[in-house]
Amino acid sequence: MANLEARYRDPTAQNPSKATTSGGSGVCMMSTTWRDEQHPSFINFISSFLSANSFRLNFVPIAPDFIFNCGGLSVAFIFVTNLDCKCISPMFSRVQKMKGQFAHLYVVVVLPTKEQNELFVHSYFKYGMELGKPTFVPVEDLEMGFEKIVKIAISRGVCKRQDVITKLKAEAMDIFLQVLTSIPGIENHDANALNQAIGSIEAIAKASKEYILQNTDLSADKAEIISRFFRDPNFYMSPKINRSEKQMI
């Protein structure tokens, strides 16, 4: 066992989470069935690797081999560590079943020999797999396979966080536009110009008429309106009558 343990790389030597994002922490759930089929030294490697990358490891009776919760997203993995003729049919049956259960599913397959690679390629088409549904990731060894799993989980988590941030920024921009376009005579174009040149509503409120004119394409009248709106209570508390209403009167 000592020789087998020695073949695994130092899990702290590489840190994919730090290479791709400053905050790659999350939760990794490992199937108890999958765990019991692996050599204890490989489980120790996985545990150390996850700890080095700020992941918490839980052993759970789940259908996939792994489920990562990272950045608010769940990513499932099937990790095939020893491909042979006996496991081909059960493996593809699992894949067909789970791809309908998990929106984000990856299949990592260890293929260290030419024979195993040929067996996989032949079986892939034999069992009618559709490219990318799910994504298969062939690797040369166990450690590389698990490192790939962690990198994929982190990448998907980062994308999820960025989507959330983008949505929050869009919502904040909508509120910004609503506030500024509530000022008589100020339109979306004007509000966007103020946002790009000056910034937040607080910064715009502090900007003088002259500063607005120097840094935007707003007219003198509009710059005067914005300056008065944030400084003159009698102005911003007065009834708001837009141009169309004036014309109707």
PDB file of C-alpha atoms in Angstrom:
ATOM      1  CA  MET A   1       0.000   0.000   0.000  1.00  0.00           C
ATOM      2  CA  ALA A   2       2.895   2.332   0.691  1.00  0.00           C
ATOM      3  CA  ASN A   3       4.008   2.100  -2.929  1.00  0.00           C
ATOM      4  CA  LEU A   4       0.495   2.756  -4.166  1.00  0.00           C
ATOM      5  CA  GLU A   5       0.107   5.806  -1.958  1.00  0.00           C
ATOM      6  CA  ALA A   6       3.422   7.166  -3.207  1.00  0.00           C
ATOM      7  CA  ARG A   7       2.213   7.254  -6.830  1.00  0.00           C
ATOM      8  CA  TYR A   8      -0.315   9.990  -6.163  1.00  0.00           C
ATOM      9  CA  ARG A   9       0.749  13.590  -6.676  1.00  0.00           C
ATOM     10  CA  ASP A  10       0.848  16.046  -3.811  1.00  0.00           C
ATOM     11  CA  PRO A  11      -2.686  17.511  -3.775  1.00  0.00           C
ATOM     12  CA  THR A  12      -1.393  20.836  -2.449  1.00  0.00           C
ATOM     13  CA  ALA A  13       1.036  21.246  -5.353  1.00  0.00           C
ATOM     14  CA  GLN A  14      -1.724  22.508  -7.640  1.00  0.00           C
ATOM     15  CA  ASN A  15      -4.580  24.784  -6.742  1.00  0.00           C
ATOM     16  CA  PRO A  16      -6.982  25.155  -9.657  1.00  0.00           C
ATOM     17  CA  SER A  17      -9.412  27.267  -7.671  1.00  0.00           C
ATOM     18  CA  LYS A  18      -6.771  29.917  -7.007  1.00  0.00           C
ATOM     19  CA  ALA A  19      -5.695  29.747 -10.624  1.00  0.00           C
ATOM     20  CA  THR A  20      -9.202  30.453 -11.905  1.00  0.00           C
ATOM     21  CA  THR A  21     -10.977  32.368  -9.150  1.00  0.00           C
ATOM     22  CA  SER A  22     -10.236  33.915  -5.807  1.00  0.00           C
ATOM     23  CA  GLY A  23     -13.141  32.153  -4.114  1.00  0.00           C
ATOM     24  CA  GLY A  24     -13.552  28.544  -5.218  1.00  0.00           C
ATOM     25  CA  SER A  25     -14.986  27.171  -1.989  1.00  0.00           C
ATOM     26  CA  GLY A  26     -18.048  24.959  -2.030  1.00  0.00           C
ATOM     27  CA  VAL A  27     -19.339  21.517  -1.091  1.00  0.00           C
ATOM     28  CA  CYS A  28     -18.430  18.202  -2.698  1.00  0.00           C
ATOM     29  CA  MET A  29     -20.735  15.228  -2.170  1.00  0.00           C
ATOM     30  CA  MET A  30     -19.179  11.851  -2.917  1.00  0.00           C
ATOM     31  CA  SER A  31     -21.219   8.690  -3.455  1.00  0.00           C
ATOM     32  CA  THR A  32     -20.633   6.180  -0.688  1.00  0.00           C
ATOM     33  CA  THR A  33     -20.942   3.370  -3.267  1.00  0.00           C
ATOM     34  CA  TRP A  34     -18.263   4.931  -5.476  1.00  0.00           C
ATOM     35  CA  ARG A  35     -16.030   5.559  -2.440  1.00  0.00           C
ATOM     36  CA  ASP A  36     -16.177   1.919  -1.350  1.00  0.00           C
ATOM     37  CA  GLU A  37     -15.049   0.798  -4.812  1.00  0.00           C
ATOM     38  CA  GLN A  38     -11.860   2.912  -4.743  1.00  0.00           C
ATOM     39  CA  HIS A  39      -8.510   2.365  -3.095  1.00  0.00           C
ATOM     40  CA  PRO A  40      -8.290   4.180   0.278  1.00  0.00           C
ATOM     41  CA  SER A  41      -5.159   6.033  -0.818  1.00  0.00           C
ATOM     42  CA  PHE A  42      -7.064   7.637  -3.732  1.00  0.00           C
ATOM     43  CA  ILE A  43      -9.853   8.714  -1.384  1.00  0.00           C
ATOM     44  CA  ASN A  44      -7.179  10.275   0.834  1.00  0.00           C
ATOM     45  CA  PHE A  45      -5.797  12.117  -2.190  1.00  0.00           C
ATOM     46  CA  ILE A  46      -9.274  13.433  -3.054  1.00  0.00           C
ATOM     47  CA  SER A  47      -9.917  14.539   0.519  1.00  0.00           C
ATOM     48  CA  SER A  48      -6.597  16.386   0.699  1.00  0.00           C
ATOM     49  CA  PHE A  49      -7.077  17.952  -2.735  1.00  0.00           C
ATOM     50  CA  LEU A  50     -10.528  19.239  -1.832  1.00  0.00           C
ATOM     51  CA  SER A  51      -9.300  20.593   1.491  1.00  0.00           C
ATOM     52  CA  ALA A  52      -6.447  22.413  -0.265  1.00  0.00           C
ATOM     53  CA  ASN A  53      -9.022  24.049  -2.542  1.00  0.00           C
ATOM     54  CA  SER A  54     -11.411  25.029   0.274  1.00  0.00           C
ATOM     55  CA  PHE A  55     -14.083  22.430  -0.497  1.00  0.00           C
ATOM     56  CA  ARG A  56     -15.970  20.552   2.186  1.00  0.00           C
ATOM     57  CA  LEU A  57     -16.349  16.819   1.498  1.00  0.00           C
ATOM     58  CA  ASN A  58     -19.480  14.875   2.446  1.00  0.00           C
ATOM     59  CA  PHE A  59     -20.092  11.157   1.852  1.00  0.00           C
ATOM     60  CA  VAL A  60     -23.692  10.669   0.722  1.00  0.00           C
ATOM     61  CA  PRO A  61     -25.746   7.851  -0.893  1.00  0.00           C
ATOM     62  CA  ILE A  62     -26.322   9.662  -4.201  1.00  0.00           C
ATOM     63  CA  ALA A  63     -26.877   8.395  -7.753  1.00  0.00           C
ATOM     64  CA  PRO A  64     -23.979  10.244  -9.448  1.00  0.00           C
ATOM     65  CA  ASP A  65     -20.446   9.641  -8.221  1.00  0.00           C
ATOM     66  CA  PHE A  66     -20.045  13.307  -7.289  1.00  0.00           C
ATOM     67  CA  ILE A  67     -22.199  16.399  -6.925  1.00  0.00           C
ATOM     68  CA  PHE A  68     -20.475  19.756  -6.472  1.00  0.00           C
ATOM     69  CA  ASN A  69     -22.318  22.780  -5.114  1.00  0.00           C
ATOM     70  CA  CYS A  70     -20.222  25.754  -6.131  1.00  0.00           C
ATOM     71  CA  GLY A  71     -21.313  29.348  -6.614  1.00  0.00           C
ATOM     72  CA  GLY A  72     -24.974  28.433  -6.193  1.00  0.00           C
ATOM     73  CA  LEU A  73     -24.866  25.811  -8.951  1.00  0.00           C
ATOM     74  CA  SER A  74     -25.027  22.007  -8.660  1.00  0.00           C
ATOM     75  CA  VAL A  75     -22.846  20.022 -11.073  1.00  0.00           C
ATOM     76  CA  ALA A  76     -23.012  16.206 -11.202  1.00  0.00           C
ATOM     77  CA  PHE A  77     -20.227  13.858 -12.284  1.00  0.00           C
ATOM     78  CA  ILE A  78     -19.865  10.217 -13.217  1.00  0.00           C
ATOM     79  CA  PHE A  79     -16.237   9.236 -12.642  1.00  0.00           C
ATOM     80  CA  VAL A  80     -15.225   5.983 -14.371  1.00  0.00           C
ATOM     81  CA  THR A  81     -11.832   4.964 -12.998  1.00  0.00           C
ATOM     82  CA  ASN A  82     -11.439   1.531 -14.603  1.00  0.00           C
ATOM     83  CA  LEU A  83     -13.033   1.053 -18.015  1.00  0.00           C
ATOM     84  CA  ASP A  84     -13.442  -2.496 -19.309  1.00  0.00           C
ATOM     85  CA  CYS A  85     -15.911  -4.547 -21.351  1.00  0.00           C
ATOM     86  CA  LYS A  86     -17.938  -5.495 -18.272  1.00  0.00           C
ATOM     87  CA  CYS A  87     -18.669  -1.936 -17.173  1.00  0.00           C
ATOM     88  CA  ILE A  88     -19.374  -0.411 -20.606  1.00  0.00           C
ATOM     89  CA  SER A  89     -23.077  -1.248 -20.772  1.00  0.00           C
ATOM     90  CA  PRO A  90     -23.850  -0.273 -17.129  1.00  0.00           C
ATOM     91  CA  MET A  91     -21.906   2.975 -17.567  1.00  0.00           C
ATOM     92  CA  PHE A  92     -23.862   4.142 -20.616  1.00  0.00           C
ATOM     93  CA  SER A  93     -27.131   3.060 -18.987  1.00  0.00           C
ATOM     94  CA  ARG A  94     -26.306   5.298 -16.009  1.00  0.00           C
ATOM     95  CA  VAL A  95     -25.447   8.151 -18.339  1.00  0.00           C
ATOM     96  CA  GLN A  96     -28.732   7.853 -20.243  1.00  0.00           C
ATOM     97  CA  LYS A  97     -30.677   7.798 -16.983  1.00  0.00           C
ATOM     98  CA  MET A  98     -28.873  10.661 -15.246  1.00  0.00           C
ATOM     99  CA  LYS A  99     -28.691  13.095 -18.141  1.00  0.00           C
ATOM    100  CA  GLY A 100     -32.432  13.511 -17.772  1.00  0.00           C
ATOM    101  CA  GLN A 101     -32.121  14.078 -14.023  1.00  0.00           C
ATOM    102  CA  PHE A 102     -29.270  16.597 -13.886  1.00  0.00           C
ATOM    103  CA  ALA A 103     -29.073  19.780 -15.925  1.00  0.00           C
ATOM    104  CA  HIS A 104     -25.286  19.883 -15.529  1.00  0.00           C
ATOM    105  CA  LEU A 105     -23.764  16.418 -15.921  1.00  0.00           C
ATOM    106  CA  TYR A 106     -20.220  15.435 -16.918  1.00  0.00           C
ATOM    107  CA  VAL A 107     -18.705  11.986 -17.415  1.00  0.00           C
ATOM    108  CA  VAL A 108     -14.987  11.693 -16.668  1.00  0.00           C
ATOM    109  CA  VAL A 109     -13.378   8.485 -17.961  1.00  0.00           C
ATOM    110  CA  VAL A 110      -9.831   7.332 -17.195  1.00  0.00           C
ATOM    111  CA  LEU A 111      -8.259   5.926 -20.381  1.00  0.00           C
ATOM    112  CA  PRO A 112      -4.568   5.192 -19.763  1.00  0.00           C
ATOM    113  CA  THR A 113      -4.136   2.680 -22.629  1.00  0.00           C
ATOM    114  CA  LYS A 114      -4.756   2.674 -26.370  1.00  0.00           C
ATOM    115  CA  GLU A 115      -7.016  -0.354 -26.017  1.00  0.00           C
ATOM    116  CA  GLN A 116      -9.253   1.353 -23.464  1.00  0.00           C
ATOM    117  CA  ASN A 117      -9.444   4.465 -25.622  1.00  0.00           C
ATOM    118  CA  GLU A 118     -10.515   2.421 -28.661  1.00  0.00           C
ATOM    119  CA  LEU A 119     -13.078   0.547 -26.557  1.00  0.00           C
ATOM    120  CA  PHE A 120     -14.529   3.824 -25.337  1.00  0.00           C
ATOM    121  CA  VAL A 121     -14.736   5.429 -28.801  1.00  0.00           C
ATOM    122  CA  HIS A 122     -16.379   2.322 -30.312  1.00  0.00           C
ATOM    123  CA  SER A 123     -18.867   2.029 -27.448  1.00  0.00           C
ATOM    124  CA  TYR A 124     -19.680   5.753 -27.491  1.00  0.00           C
ATOM    125  CA  PHE A 125     -21.195   5.491 -30.961  1.00  0.00           C
ATOM    126  CA  LYS A 126     -22.545   1.992 -30.419  1.00  0.00           C
ATOM    127  CA  TYR A 127     -24.723   3.202 -27.551  1.00  0.00           C
ATOM    128  CA  GLY A 128     -25.940   6.215 -29.521  1.00  0.00           C
ATOM    129  CA  MET A 129     -24.453   9.006 -27.453  1.00  0.00           C
ATOM    130  CA  GLU A 130     -25.105  12.563 -28.648  1.00  0.00           C
ATOM    131  CA  LEU A 131     -22.098  14.864 -28.671  1.00  0.00           C
ATOM    132  CA  GLY A 132     -22.114  17.167 -25.672  1.00  0.00           C
ATOM    133  CA  LYS A 133     -25.216  15.599 -24.108  1.00  0.00           C
ATOM    134  CA  PRO A 134     -23.648  15.005 -21.683  1.00  0.00           C
ATOM    135  CA  THR A 135     -20.005  16.025 -22.046  1.00  0.00           C
ATOM    136  CA  PHE A 136     -17.474  13.181 -21.751  1.00  0.00           C
ATOM    137  CA  VAL A 137     -13.992  14.072 -20.492  1.00  0.00           C
ATOM    138  CA  PRO A 138     -11.272  11.452 -21.215  1.00  0.00           C
ATOM    139  CA  VAL A 139      -8.173  11.632 -18.996  1.00  0.00           C
ATOM    140  CA  GLU A 140      -4.957   9.657 -18.630  1.00  0.00           C
ATOM    141  CA  ASP A 141      -4.949   8.961 -14.899  1.00  0.00           C
ATOM    142  CA  LEU A 142      -6.986   9.145 -11.710  1.00  0.00           C
ATOM    143  CA  GLU A 143      -5.472  12.329 -10.321  1.00  0.00           C
ATOM    144  CA  MET A 144      -5.882  14.192 -13.599  1.00  0.00           C
ATOM    145  CA  GLY A 145      -9.480  13.026 -13.723  1.00  0.00           C
ATOM    146  CA  PHE A 146     -10.335  14.409 -10.314  1.00  0.00           C
ATOM    147  CA  GLU A 147      -8.470  17.650 -10.963  1.00  0.00           C
ATOM    148  CA  LYS A 148     -10.570  18.046 -14.125  1.00  0.00           C
ATOM    149  CA  ILE A 149     -13.718  17.491 -12.078  1.00  0.00           C
ATOM    150  CA  VAL A 150     -12.789  20.226  -9.606  1.00  0.00           C
ATOM    151  CA  LYS A 151     -11.820  22.655 -12.372  1.00  0.00           C
ATOM    152  CA  ILE A 152     -15.114  22.081 -14.201  1.00  0.00           C
ATOM    153  CA  ALA A 153     -17.121  22.572 -10.999  1.00  0.00           C
ATOM    154  CA  ILE A 154     -15.273  25.794 -10.188  1.00  0.00           C
ATOM    155  CA  SER A 155     -15.639  27.136 -13.736  1.00  0.00           C
ATOM    156  CA  ARG A 156     -19.376  26.474 -13.778  1.00  0.00           C
ATOM    157  CA  GLY A 157     -19.698  28.099 -10.350  1.00  0.00           C
ATOM    158  CA  VAL A 158     -17.827  31.190 -11.525  1.00  0.00           C
ATOM    159  CA  CYS A 159     -20.082  31.479 -14.583  1.00  0.00           C
ATOM    160  CA  LYS A 160     -23.141  31.201 -12.339  1.00  0.00           C
ATOM    161  CA  ARG A 161     -21.872  33.943 -10.017  1.00  0.00           C
ATOM    162  CA  GLN A 162     -21.105  36.190 -12.976  1.00  0.00           C
ATOM    163  CA  ASP A 163     -24.629  35.677 -14.317  1.00  0.00           C
ATOM    164  CA  VAL A 164     -26.055  36.680 -10.939  1.00  0.00           C
ATOM    165  CA  ILE A 165     -23.803  39.750 -10.756  1.00  0.00           C
ATOM    166  CA  THR A 166     -24.788  40.725 -14.293  1.00  0.00           C
ATOM    167  CA  LYS A 167     -28.485  40.468 -13.402  1.00  0.00           C
ATOM    168  CA  LEU A 168     -28.003  42.530 -10.248  1.00  0.00           C
ATOM    169  CA  LYS A 169     -26.143  45.199 -12.211  1.00  0.00           C
ATOM    170  CA  ALA A 170     -28.943  45.261 -14.788  1.00  0.00           C
ATOM    171  CA  GLU A 171     -31.559  45.660 -12.043  1.00  0.00           C
ATOM    172  CA  ALA A 172     -29.515  48.445 -10.425  1.00  0.00           C
ATOM    173  CA  MET A 173     -29.242  50.194 -13.796  1.00  0.00           C
ATOM    174  CA  ASP A 174     -33.014  49.983 -14.271  1.00  0.00           C
ATOM    175  CA  ILE A 175     -33.542  51.699 -10.907  1.00  0.00           C
ATOM    176  CA  PHE A 176     -30.927  54.322 -11.817  1.00  0.00           C
ATOM    177  CA  LEU A 177     -32.729  55.099 -15.071  1.00  0.00           C
ATOM    178  CA  GLN A 178     -36.111  55.260 -13.350  1.00  0.00           C
ATOM    179  CA  VAL A 179     -34.826  57.788 -10.818  1.00  0.00           C
ATOM    180  CA  LEU A 180     -33.137  60.104 -13.311  1.00  0.00           C
ATOM    181  CA  THR A 181     -35.850  59.941 -15.975  1.00  0.00           C
ATOM    182  CA  SER A 182     -38.366  60.960 -13.300  1.00  0.00           C
ATOM    183  CA  ILE A 183     -36.701  64.392 -13.460  1.00  0.00           C
ATOM    184  CA  PRO A 184     -38.649  66.603 -15.930  1.00  0.00           C
ATOM    185  CA  GLY A 185     -36.980  66.717 -19.341  1.00  0.00           C
ATOM    186  CA  ILE A 186     -34.380  63.986 -18.628  1.00  0.00           C
ATOM    187  CA  GLU A 187     -34.493  61.030 -21.007  1.00  0.00           C
ATOM    188  CA  ASN A 188     -32.776  57.621 -21.095  1.00  0.00           C
ATOM    189  CA  HIS A 189     -29.955  58.958 -23.273  1.00  0.00           C
ATOM    190  CA  ASP A 190     -29.267  61.718 -20.764  1.00  0.00           C
ATOM    191  CA  ALA A 191     -29.342  59.296 -17.829  1.00  0.00           C
ATOM    192  CA  ASN A 192     -26.891  56.941 -19.561  1.00  0.00           C
ATOM    193  CA  ALA A 193     -24.558  59.822 -20.370  1.00  0.00           C
ATOM    194  CA  LEU A 194     -24.607  60.922 -16.723  1.00  0.00           C
ATOM    195  CA  ASN A 195     -23.944  57.372 -15.556  1.00  0.00           C
ATOM    196  CA  GLN A 196     -20.937  56.941 -17.851  1.00  0.00           C
ATOM    197  CA  ALA A 197     -19.410  60.372 -17.226  1.00  0.00           C
ATOM    198  CA  ILE A 198     -20.198  60.976 -13.548  1.00  0.00           C
ATOM    199  CA  GLY A 199     -21.351  57.702 -12.008  1.00  0.00           C
ATOM    200  CA  SER A 200     -23.781  57.120  -9.174  1.00  0.00           C
ATOM    201  CA  ILE A 201     -26.866  59.162  -8.329  1.00  0.00           C
ATOM    202  CA  GLU A 202     -25.026  60.484  -5.280  1.00  0.00           C
ATOM    203  CA  ALA A 203     -22.153  61.731  -7.458  1.00  0.00           C
ATOM    204  CA  ILE A 204     -24.601  63.316  -9.915  1.00  0.00           C
ATOM    205  CA  ALA A 205     -26.404  65.053  -7.042  1.00  0.00           C
ATOM    206  CA  LYS A 206     -23.119  66.658  -5.979  1.00  0.00           C
ATOM    207  CA  ALA A 207     -22.076  67.677  -9.509  1.00  0.00           C
ATOM    208  CA  SER A 208     -22.419  71.323 -10.470  1.00  0.00           C
ATOM    209  CA  LYS A 209     -24.075  72.543 -13.639  1.00  0.00           C
ATOM    210  CA  GLU A 210     -20.657  73.476 -15.035  1.00  0.00           C
ATOM    211  CA  TYR A 211     -19.230  70.020 -14.282  1.00  0.00           C
ATOM    212  CA  ILE A 212     -22.172  68.320 -16.016  1.00  0.00           C
ATOM    213  CA  LEU A 213     -21.709  70.520 -19.094  1.00  0.00           C
ATOM    214  CA  GLN A 214     -17.971  69.812 -19.234  1.00  0.00           C
ATOM    215  CA  ASN A 215     -18.312  66.038 -18.979  1.00  0.00           C
ATOM    216  CA  THR A 216     -21.525  65.204 -20.870  1.00  0.00           C
ATOM    217  CA  ASP A 217     -23.367  66.214 -24.027  1.00  0.00           C
ATOM    218  CA  LEU A 218     -26.375  67.462 -22.057  1.00  0.00           C
ATOM    219  CA  SER A 219     -27.719  70.903 -22.908  1.00  0.00           C
ATOM    220  CA  ALA A 220     -27.354  73.841 -20.535  1.00  0.00           C
ATOM    221  CA  ASP A 221     -31.078  73.668 -19.739  1.00  0.00           C
ATOM    222  CA  LYS A 222     -30.894  70.002 -18.748  1.00  0.00           C
ATOM    223  CA  ALA A 223     -27.738  70.535 -16.691  1.00  0.00           C
ATOM    224  CA  GLU A 224     -29.545  73.375 -14.894  1.00  0.00           C
ATOM    225  CA  ILE A 225     -32.579  71.151 -14.244  1.00  0.00           C
ATOM    226  CA  ILE A 226     -30.451  68.356 -12.757  1.00  0.00           C
ATOM    227  CA  SER A 227     -28.486  70.768 -10.588  1.00  0.00           C
ATOM    228  CA  ARG A 228     -31.664  72.433  -9.285  1.00  0.00           C
ATOM    229  CA  PHE A 229     -33.471  69.115  -8.788  1.00  0.00           C
ATOM    230  CA  PHE A 230     -30.924  67.898  -6.251  1.00  0.00           C
ATOM    231  CA  ARG A 231     -30.370  71.259  -4.552  1.00  0.00           C
ATOM    232  CA  ASP A 232     -33.611  73.216  -4.587  1.00  0.00           C
ATOM    233  CA  PRO A 233     -36.451  71.670  -2.491  1.00  0.00           C
ATOM    234  CA  ASN A 234     -38.970  74.039  -4.068  1.00  0.00           C
ATOM    235  CA  PHE A 235     -38.029  72.637  -7.458  1.00  0.00           C
ATOM    236  CA  TYR A 236     -38.112  68.900  -6.769  1.00  0.00           C
ATOM    237  CA  MET A 237     -41.242  69.161  -4.600  1.00  0.00           C
ATOM    238  CA  SER A 238     -43.196  71.065  -7.239  1.00  0.00           C
ATOM    239  CA  PRO A 239     -45.735  69.316  -9.517  1.00  0.00           C
ATOM    240  CA  LYS A 240     -44.001  67.570 -12.411  1.00  0.00           C
ATOM    241  CA  ILE A 241     -45.551  68.675 -15.711  1.00  0.00           C
ATOM    242  CA  ASN A 242     -43.972  67.212 -18.810  1.00  0.00           C
ATOM    243  CA  ARG A 243     -43.956  68.800 -22.210  1.00  0.00           C
ATOM    244  CA  SER A 244     -46.880  66.844 -23.582  1.00  0.00           C
ATOM    245  CA  GLU A 245     -49.037  67.928 -20.640  1.00  0.00           C
ATOM    246  CA  LYS A 246     -48.012  71.558 -21.171  1.00  0.00           C
ATOM    247  CA  GLN A 247     -49.023  71.308 -24.813  1.00  0.00           C
ATOM    248  CA  MET A 248     -52.400  69.860 -23.856  1.00  0.00           C
ATOM    249  CA  ILE A 249     -52.966  72.732 -21.412  1.00  0.00           C
TER     250      ILE A 249
END
